[in-house]
PDB file of C-alpha atoms in Angstrom:
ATOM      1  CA  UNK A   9     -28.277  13.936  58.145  1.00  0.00           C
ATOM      2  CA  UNK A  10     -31.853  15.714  57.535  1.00  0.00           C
ATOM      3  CA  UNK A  11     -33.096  12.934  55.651  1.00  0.00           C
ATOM      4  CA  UNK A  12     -32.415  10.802  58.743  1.00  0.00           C
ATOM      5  CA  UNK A  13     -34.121  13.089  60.774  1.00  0.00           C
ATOM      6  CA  UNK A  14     -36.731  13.494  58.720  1.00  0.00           C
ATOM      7  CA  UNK A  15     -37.359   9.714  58.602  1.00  0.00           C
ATOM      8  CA  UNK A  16     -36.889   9.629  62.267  1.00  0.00           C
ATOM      9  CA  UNK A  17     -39.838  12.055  62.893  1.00  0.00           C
ATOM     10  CA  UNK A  18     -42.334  11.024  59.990  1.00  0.00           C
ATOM     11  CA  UNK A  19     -41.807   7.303  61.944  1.00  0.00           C
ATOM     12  CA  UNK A  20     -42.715   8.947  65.397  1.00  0.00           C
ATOM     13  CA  UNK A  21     -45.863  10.825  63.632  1.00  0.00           C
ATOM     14  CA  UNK A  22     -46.797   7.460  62.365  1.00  0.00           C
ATOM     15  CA  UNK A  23     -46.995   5.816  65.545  1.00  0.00           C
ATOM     16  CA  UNK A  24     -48.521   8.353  67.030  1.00  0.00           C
ATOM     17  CA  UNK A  25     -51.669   8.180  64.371  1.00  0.00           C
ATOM     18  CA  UNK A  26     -51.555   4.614  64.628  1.00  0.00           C
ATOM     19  CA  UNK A  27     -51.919   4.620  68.663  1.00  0.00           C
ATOM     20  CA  UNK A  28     -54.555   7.247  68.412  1.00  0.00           C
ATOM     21  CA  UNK A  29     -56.691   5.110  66.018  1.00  0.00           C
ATOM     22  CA  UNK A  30     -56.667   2.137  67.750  1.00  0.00           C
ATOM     23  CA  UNK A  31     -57.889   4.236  70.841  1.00  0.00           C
ATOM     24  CA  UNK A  32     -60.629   5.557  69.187  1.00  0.00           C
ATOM     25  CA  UNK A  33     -61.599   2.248  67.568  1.00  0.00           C
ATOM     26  CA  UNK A  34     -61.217   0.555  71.029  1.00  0.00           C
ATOM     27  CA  UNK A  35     -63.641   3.339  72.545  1.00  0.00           C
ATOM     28  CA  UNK A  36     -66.089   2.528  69.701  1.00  0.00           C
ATOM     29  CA  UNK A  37     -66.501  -0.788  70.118  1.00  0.00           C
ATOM     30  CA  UNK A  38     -66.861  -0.731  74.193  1.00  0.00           C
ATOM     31  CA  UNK A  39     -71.028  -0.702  74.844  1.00  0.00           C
ATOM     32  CA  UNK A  40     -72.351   1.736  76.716  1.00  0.00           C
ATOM     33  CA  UNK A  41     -74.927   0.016  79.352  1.00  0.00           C
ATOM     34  CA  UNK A  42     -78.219   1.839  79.494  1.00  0.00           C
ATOM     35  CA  UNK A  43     -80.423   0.226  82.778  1.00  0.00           C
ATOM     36  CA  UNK A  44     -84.194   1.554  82.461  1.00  0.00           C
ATOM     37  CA  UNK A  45     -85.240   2.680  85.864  1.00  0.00           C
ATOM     38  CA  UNK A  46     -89.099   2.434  86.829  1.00  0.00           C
ATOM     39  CA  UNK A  47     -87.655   3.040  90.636  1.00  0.00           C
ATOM     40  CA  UNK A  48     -88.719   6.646  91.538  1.00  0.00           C
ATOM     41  CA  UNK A  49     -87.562   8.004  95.391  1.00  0.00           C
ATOM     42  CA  UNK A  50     -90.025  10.061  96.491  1.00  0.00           C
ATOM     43  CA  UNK A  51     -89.734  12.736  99.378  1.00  0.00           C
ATOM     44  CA  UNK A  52     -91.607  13.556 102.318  1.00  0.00           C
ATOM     45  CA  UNK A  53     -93.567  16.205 100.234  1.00  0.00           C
ATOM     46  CA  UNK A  54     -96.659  14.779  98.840  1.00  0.00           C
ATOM     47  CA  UNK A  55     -96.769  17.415  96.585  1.00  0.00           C
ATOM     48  CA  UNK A  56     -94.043  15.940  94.826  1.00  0.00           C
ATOM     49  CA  UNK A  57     -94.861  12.272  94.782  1.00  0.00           C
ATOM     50  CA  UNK A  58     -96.765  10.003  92.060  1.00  0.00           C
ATOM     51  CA  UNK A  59    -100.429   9.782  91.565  1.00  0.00           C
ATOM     52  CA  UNK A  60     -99.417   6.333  92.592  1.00  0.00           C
ATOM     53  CA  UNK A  61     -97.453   6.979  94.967  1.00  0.00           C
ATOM     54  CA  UNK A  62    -100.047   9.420  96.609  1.00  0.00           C
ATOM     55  CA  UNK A  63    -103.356   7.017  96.149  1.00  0.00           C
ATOM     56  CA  UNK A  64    -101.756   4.808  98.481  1.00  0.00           C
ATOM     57  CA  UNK A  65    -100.316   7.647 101.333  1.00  0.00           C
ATOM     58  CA  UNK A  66    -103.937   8.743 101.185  1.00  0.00           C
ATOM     59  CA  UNK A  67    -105.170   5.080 101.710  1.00  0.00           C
ATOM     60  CA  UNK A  68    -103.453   3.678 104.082  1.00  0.00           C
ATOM     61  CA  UNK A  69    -103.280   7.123 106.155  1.00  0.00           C
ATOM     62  CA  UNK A  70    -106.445   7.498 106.429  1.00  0.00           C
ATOM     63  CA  UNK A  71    -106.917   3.880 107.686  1.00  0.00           C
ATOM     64  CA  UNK A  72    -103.763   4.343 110.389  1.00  0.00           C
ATOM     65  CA  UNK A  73    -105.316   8.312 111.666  1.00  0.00           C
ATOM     66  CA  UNK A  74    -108.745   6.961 112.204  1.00  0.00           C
ATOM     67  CA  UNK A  75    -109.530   7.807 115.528  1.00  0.00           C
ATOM     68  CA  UNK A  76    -113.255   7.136 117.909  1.00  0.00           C
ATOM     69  CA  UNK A  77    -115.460   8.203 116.921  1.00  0.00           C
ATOM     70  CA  UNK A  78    -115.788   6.351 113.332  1.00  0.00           C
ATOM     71  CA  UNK A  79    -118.563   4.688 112.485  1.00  0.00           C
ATOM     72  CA  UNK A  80    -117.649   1.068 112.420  1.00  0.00           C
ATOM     73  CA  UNK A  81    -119.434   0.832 108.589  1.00  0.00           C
ATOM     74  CA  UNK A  82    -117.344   3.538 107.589  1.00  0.00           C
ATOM     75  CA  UNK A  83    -114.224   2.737 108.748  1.00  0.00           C
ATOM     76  CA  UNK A  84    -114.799  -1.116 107.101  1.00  0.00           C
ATOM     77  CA  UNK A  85    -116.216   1.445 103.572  1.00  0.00           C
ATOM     78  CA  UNK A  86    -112.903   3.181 104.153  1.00  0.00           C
ATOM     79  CA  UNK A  87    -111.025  -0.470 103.946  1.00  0.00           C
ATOM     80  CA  UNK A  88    -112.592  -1.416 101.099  1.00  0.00           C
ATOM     81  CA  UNK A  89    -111.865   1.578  99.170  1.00  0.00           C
ATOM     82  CA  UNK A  90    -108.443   0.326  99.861  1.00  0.00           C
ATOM     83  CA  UNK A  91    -107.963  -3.109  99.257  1.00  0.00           C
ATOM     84  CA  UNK A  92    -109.273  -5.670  96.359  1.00  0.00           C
ATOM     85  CA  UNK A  93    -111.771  -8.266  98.087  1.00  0.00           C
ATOM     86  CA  UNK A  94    -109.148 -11.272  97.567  1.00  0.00           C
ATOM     87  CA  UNK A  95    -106.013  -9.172  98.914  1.00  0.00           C
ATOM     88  CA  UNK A  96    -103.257 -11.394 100.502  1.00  0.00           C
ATOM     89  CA  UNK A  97    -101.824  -9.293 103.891  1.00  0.00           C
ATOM     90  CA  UNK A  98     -98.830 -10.295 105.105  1.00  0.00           C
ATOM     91  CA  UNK A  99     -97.886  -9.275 108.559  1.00  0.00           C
ATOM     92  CA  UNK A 100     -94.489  -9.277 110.400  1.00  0.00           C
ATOM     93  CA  UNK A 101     -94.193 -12.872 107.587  1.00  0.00           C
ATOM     94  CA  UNK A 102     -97.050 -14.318 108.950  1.00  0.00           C
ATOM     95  CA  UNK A 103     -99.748 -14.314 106.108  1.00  0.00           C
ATOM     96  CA  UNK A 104    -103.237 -12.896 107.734  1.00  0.00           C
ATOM     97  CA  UNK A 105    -106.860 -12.091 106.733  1.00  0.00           C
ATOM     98  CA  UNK A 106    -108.651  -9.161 106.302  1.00  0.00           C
ATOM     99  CA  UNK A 107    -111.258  -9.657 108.684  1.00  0.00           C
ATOM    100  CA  UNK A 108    -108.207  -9.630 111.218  1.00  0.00           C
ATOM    101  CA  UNK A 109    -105.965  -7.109 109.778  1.00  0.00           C
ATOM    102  CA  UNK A 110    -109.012  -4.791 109.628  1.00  0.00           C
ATOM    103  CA  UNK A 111    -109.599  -5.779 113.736  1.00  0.00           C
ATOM    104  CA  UNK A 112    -106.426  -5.415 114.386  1.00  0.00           C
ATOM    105  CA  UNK A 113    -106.017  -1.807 112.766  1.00  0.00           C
ATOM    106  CA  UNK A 114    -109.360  -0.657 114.682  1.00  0.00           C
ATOM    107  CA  UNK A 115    -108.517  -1.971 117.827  1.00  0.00           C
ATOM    108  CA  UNK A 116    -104.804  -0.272 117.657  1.00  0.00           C
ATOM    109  CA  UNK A 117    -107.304   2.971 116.749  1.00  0.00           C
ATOM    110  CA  UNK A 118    -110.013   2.576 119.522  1.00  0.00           C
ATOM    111  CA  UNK A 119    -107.838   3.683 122.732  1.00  0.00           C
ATOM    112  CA  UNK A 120    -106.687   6.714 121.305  1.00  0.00           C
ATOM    113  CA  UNK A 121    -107.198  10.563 120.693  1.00  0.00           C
ATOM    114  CA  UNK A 122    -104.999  11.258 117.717  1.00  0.00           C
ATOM    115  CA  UNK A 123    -103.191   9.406 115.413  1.00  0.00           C
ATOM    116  CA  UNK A 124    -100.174  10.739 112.608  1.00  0.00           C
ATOM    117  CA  UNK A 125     -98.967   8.997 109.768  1.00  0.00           C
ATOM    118  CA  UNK A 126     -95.041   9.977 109.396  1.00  0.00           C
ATOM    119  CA  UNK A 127     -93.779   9.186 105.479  1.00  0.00           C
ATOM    120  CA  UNK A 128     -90.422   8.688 105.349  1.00  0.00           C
ATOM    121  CA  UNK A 129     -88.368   6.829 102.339  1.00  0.00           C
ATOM    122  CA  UNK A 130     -90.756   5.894  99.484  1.00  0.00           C
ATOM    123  CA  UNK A 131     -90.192   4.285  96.521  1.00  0.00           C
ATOM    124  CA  UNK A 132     -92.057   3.341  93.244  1.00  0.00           C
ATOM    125  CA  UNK A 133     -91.927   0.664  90.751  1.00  0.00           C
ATOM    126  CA  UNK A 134     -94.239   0.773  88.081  1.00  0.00           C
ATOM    127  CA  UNK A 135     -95.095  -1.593  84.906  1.00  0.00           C
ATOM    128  CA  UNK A 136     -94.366  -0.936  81.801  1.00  0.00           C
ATOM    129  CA  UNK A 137     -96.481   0.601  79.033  1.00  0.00           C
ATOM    130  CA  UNK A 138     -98.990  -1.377  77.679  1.00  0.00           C
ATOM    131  CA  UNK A 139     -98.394  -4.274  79.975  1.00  0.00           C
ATOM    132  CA  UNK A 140    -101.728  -5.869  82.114  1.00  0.00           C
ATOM    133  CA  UNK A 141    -102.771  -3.048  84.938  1.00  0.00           C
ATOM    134  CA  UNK A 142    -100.661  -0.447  83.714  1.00  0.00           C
ATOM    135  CA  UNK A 143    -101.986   1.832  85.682  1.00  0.00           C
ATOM    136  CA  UNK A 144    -101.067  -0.129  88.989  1.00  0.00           C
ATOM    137  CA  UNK A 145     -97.662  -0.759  90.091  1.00  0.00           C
ATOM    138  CA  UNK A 146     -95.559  -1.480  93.340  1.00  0.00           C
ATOM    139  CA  UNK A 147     -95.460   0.985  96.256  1.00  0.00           C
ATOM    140  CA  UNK A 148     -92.806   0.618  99.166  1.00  0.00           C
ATOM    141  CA  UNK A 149     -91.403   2.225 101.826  1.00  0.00           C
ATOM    142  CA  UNK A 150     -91.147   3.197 105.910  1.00  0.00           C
ATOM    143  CA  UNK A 151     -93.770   5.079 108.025  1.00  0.00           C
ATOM    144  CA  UNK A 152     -93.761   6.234 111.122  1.00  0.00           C
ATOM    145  CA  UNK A 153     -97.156   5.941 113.521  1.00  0.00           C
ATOM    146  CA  UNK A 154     -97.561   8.178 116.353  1.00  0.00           C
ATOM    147  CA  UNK A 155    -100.963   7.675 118.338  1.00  0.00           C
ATOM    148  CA  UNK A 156    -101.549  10.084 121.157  1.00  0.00           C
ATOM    149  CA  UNK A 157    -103.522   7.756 124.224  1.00  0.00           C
ATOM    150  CA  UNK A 158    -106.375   8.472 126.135  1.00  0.00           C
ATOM    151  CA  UNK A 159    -104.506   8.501 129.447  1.00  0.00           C
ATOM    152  CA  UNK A 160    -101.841  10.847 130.402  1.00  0.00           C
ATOM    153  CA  UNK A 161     -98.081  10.729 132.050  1.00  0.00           C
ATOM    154  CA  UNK A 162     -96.897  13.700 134.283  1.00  0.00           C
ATOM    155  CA  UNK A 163     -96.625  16.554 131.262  1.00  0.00           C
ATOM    156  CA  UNK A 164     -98.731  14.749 128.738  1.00  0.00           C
ATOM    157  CA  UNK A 165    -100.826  12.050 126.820  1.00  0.00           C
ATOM    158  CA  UNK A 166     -98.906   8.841 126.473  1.00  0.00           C
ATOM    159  CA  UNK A 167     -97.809   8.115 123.206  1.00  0.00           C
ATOM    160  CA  UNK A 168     -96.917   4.557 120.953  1.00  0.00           C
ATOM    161  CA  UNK A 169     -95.346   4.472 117.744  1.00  0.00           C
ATOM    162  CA  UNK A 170     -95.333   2.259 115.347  1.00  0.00           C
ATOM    163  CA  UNK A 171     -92.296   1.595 112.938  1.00  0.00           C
ATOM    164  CA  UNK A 172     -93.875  -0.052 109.802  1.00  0.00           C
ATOM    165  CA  UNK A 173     -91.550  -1.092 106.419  1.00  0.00           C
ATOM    166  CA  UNK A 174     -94.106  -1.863 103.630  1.00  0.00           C
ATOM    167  CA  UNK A 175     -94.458  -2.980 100.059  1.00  0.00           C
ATOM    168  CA  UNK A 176     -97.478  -3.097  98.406  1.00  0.00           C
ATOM    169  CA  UNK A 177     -98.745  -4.198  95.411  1.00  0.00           C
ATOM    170  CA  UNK A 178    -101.303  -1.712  93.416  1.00  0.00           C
ATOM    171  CA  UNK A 179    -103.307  -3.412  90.670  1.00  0.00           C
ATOM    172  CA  UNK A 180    -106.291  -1.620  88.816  1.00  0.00           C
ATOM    173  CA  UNK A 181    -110.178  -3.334  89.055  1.00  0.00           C
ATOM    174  CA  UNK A 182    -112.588  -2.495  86.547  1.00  0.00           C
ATOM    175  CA  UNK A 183    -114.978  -3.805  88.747  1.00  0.00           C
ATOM    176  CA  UNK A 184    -114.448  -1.964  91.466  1.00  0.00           C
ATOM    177  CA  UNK A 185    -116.441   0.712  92.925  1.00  0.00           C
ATOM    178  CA  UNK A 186    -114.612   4.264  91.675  1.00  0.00           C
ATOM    179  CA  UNK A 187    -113.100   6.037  93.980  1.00  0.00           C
ATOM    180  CA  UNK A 188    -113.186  10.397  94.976  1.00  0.00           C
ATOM    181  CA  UNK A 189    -110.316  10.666  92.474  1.00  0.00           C
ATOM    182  CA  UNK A 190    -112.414   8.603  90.025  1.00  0.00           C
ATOM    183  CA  UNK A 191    -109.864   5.917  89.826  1.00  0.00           C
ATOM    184  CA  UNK A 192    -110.700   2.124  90.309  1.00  0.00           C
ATOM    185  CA  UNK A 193    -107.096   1.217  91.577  1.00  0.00           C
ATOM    186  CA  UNK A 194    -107.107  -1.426  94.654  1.00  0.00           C
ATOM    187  CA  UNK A 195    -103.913  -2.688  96.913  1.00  0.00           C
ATOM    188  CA  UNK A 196    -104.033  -6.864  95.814  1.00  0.00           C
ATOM    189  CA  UNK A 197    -100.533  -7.255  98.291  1.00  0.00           C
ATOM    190  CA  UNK A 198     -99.504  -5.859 101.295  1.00  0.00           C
ATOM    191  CA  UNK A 199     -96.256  -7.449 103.135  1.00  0.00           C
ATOM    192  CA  UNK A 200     -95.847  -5.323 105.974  1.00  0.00           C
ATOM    193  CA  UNK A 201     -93.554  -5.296 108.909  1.00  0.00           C
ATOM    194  CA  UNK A 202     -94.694  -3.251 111.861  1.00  0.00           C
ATOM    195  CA  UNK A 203     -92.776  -2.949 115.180  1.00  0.00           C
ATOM    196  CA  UNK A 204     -94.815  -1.146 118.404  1.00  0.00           C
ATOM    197  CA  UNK A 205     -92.864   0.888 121.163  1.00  0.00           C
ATOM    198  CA  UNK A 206     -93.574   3.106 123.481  1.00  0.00           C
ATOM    199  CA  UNK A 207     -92.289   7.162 123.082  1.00  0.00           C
ATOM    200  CA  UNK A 208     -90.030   7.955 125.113  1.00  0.00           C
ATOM    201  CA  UNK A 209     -90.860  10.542 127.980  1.00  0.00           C
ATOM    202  CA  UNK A 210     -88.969  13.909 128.434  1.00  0.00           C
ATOM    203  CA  UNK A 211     -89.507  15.372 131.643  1.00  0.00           C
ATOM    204  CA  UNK A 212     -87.775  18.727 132.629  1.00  0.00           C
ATOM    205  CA  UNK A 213     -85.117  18.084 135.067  1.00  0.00           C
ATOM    206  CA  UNK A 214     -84.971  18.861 138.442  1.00  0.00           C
ATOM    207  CA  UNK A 215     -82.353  21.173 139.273  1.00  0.00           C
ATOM    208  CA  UNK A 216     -80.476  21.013 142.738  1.00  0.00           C
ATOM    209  CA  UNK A 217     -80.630  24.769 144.662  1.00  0.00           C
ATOM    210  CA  UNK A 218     -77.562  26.450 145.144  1.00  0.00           C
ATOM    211  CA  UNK A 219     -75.801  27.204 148.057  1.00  0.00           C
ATOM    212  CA  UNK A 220     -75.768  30.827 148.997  1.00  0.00           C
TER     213      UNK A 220
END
């Protein structure tokens, strides 16, 4: 009788091992999938974004918060500082040039007395190491424009904004003229699309007297 039991358990025990190995040699052989990630979110903070990611807040910001009056030379010196001289701009899909784009951004700029630039969801995709402009990279995201206009409604200056979803493509030119930050880095893309609408007003309202 105890032999039999004994048998009985050392065949359980065997099992057991034999279940347990082939586990273990099952979770051995599955891969673990590693995905390198160049995609950075960056918050509202500038403080905490990429020298990338910051080059082209700076860039663009100061192009969109322009405001009269700006010397036309500088405000074209201030493009330039921006973009590579064969950039391709893409607007709303429709491909356009930079003699346009640049119109079109001073005469949004020319009617108003104050203009914010809004950051919202940014993200950043940049090349690998050792790869041709390595120190470029891609730059997307959303920004909000708010520009304040010269004439007022009831409680205060009429206001636009701008919705704008962007990508843009950040390549660096040794030929280019360096920059404050001593960097030579130029946007060679920009697809951007940009949808105007007018802020809505909030007036106080009125309220009805009460009967006494």
């Amino acid at each position: 009788m105890l032999k039999i039991l004994h048998n009985a358990i050392s065949f359980l025990l065997l099992n057991f091992l034999i279940i347990l190995i082939s586990q273990n040699a099952h979770e051995d052989r599955t891969p673990v999938l590693k995905f390198p990630s160049r995609s950075h979110p960056m918050s509202n903070d500038p403080h905490a974004s990429s020298p990338l990611t910051q080059w082209l807040q700076t860039r663009l910001g100061s192009l969109y918060e322009s405001v009269p009056p700006v010397e036309e030379a500088d405000f074209n010196a201030l493009f330039q500082s921006a973009f590579s001289d064969d950039a391709s701009i893409y607007v709303n899909h429709e491909q356009m040039s930079q003699e346009t784009f640049l119109t079109r951004l001073h005469s949004y700029n020319a009617a108003i007395t104050r203009a914010t630039v809004e950051w919202k969801e940014v993200i950043e995709a940049t090349p690998k190491e050792g790869e041709q402009h390595s120190a470029g990279g891609i730059v997307a995201g959303f920004f909000v424009v708010t520009r304040s206009m010269k004439f007022r409604i009831r409680v205060g200056p009429a206001q636009r904004l701008s919705f704008n979803s962007f990508s843009a493509k950040i390549d660096e030119n040794p030929d280019a003229q360096p920059g404050p930050d001593g960097t030579r880095l130029r946007i060679t893309q920009l697809f951007i699309t940009s949808v105007d609408k007018a802020a809505p007003i909030h007036l106080q309202g009125i309220v009805a007297p009460h009967d006494t």
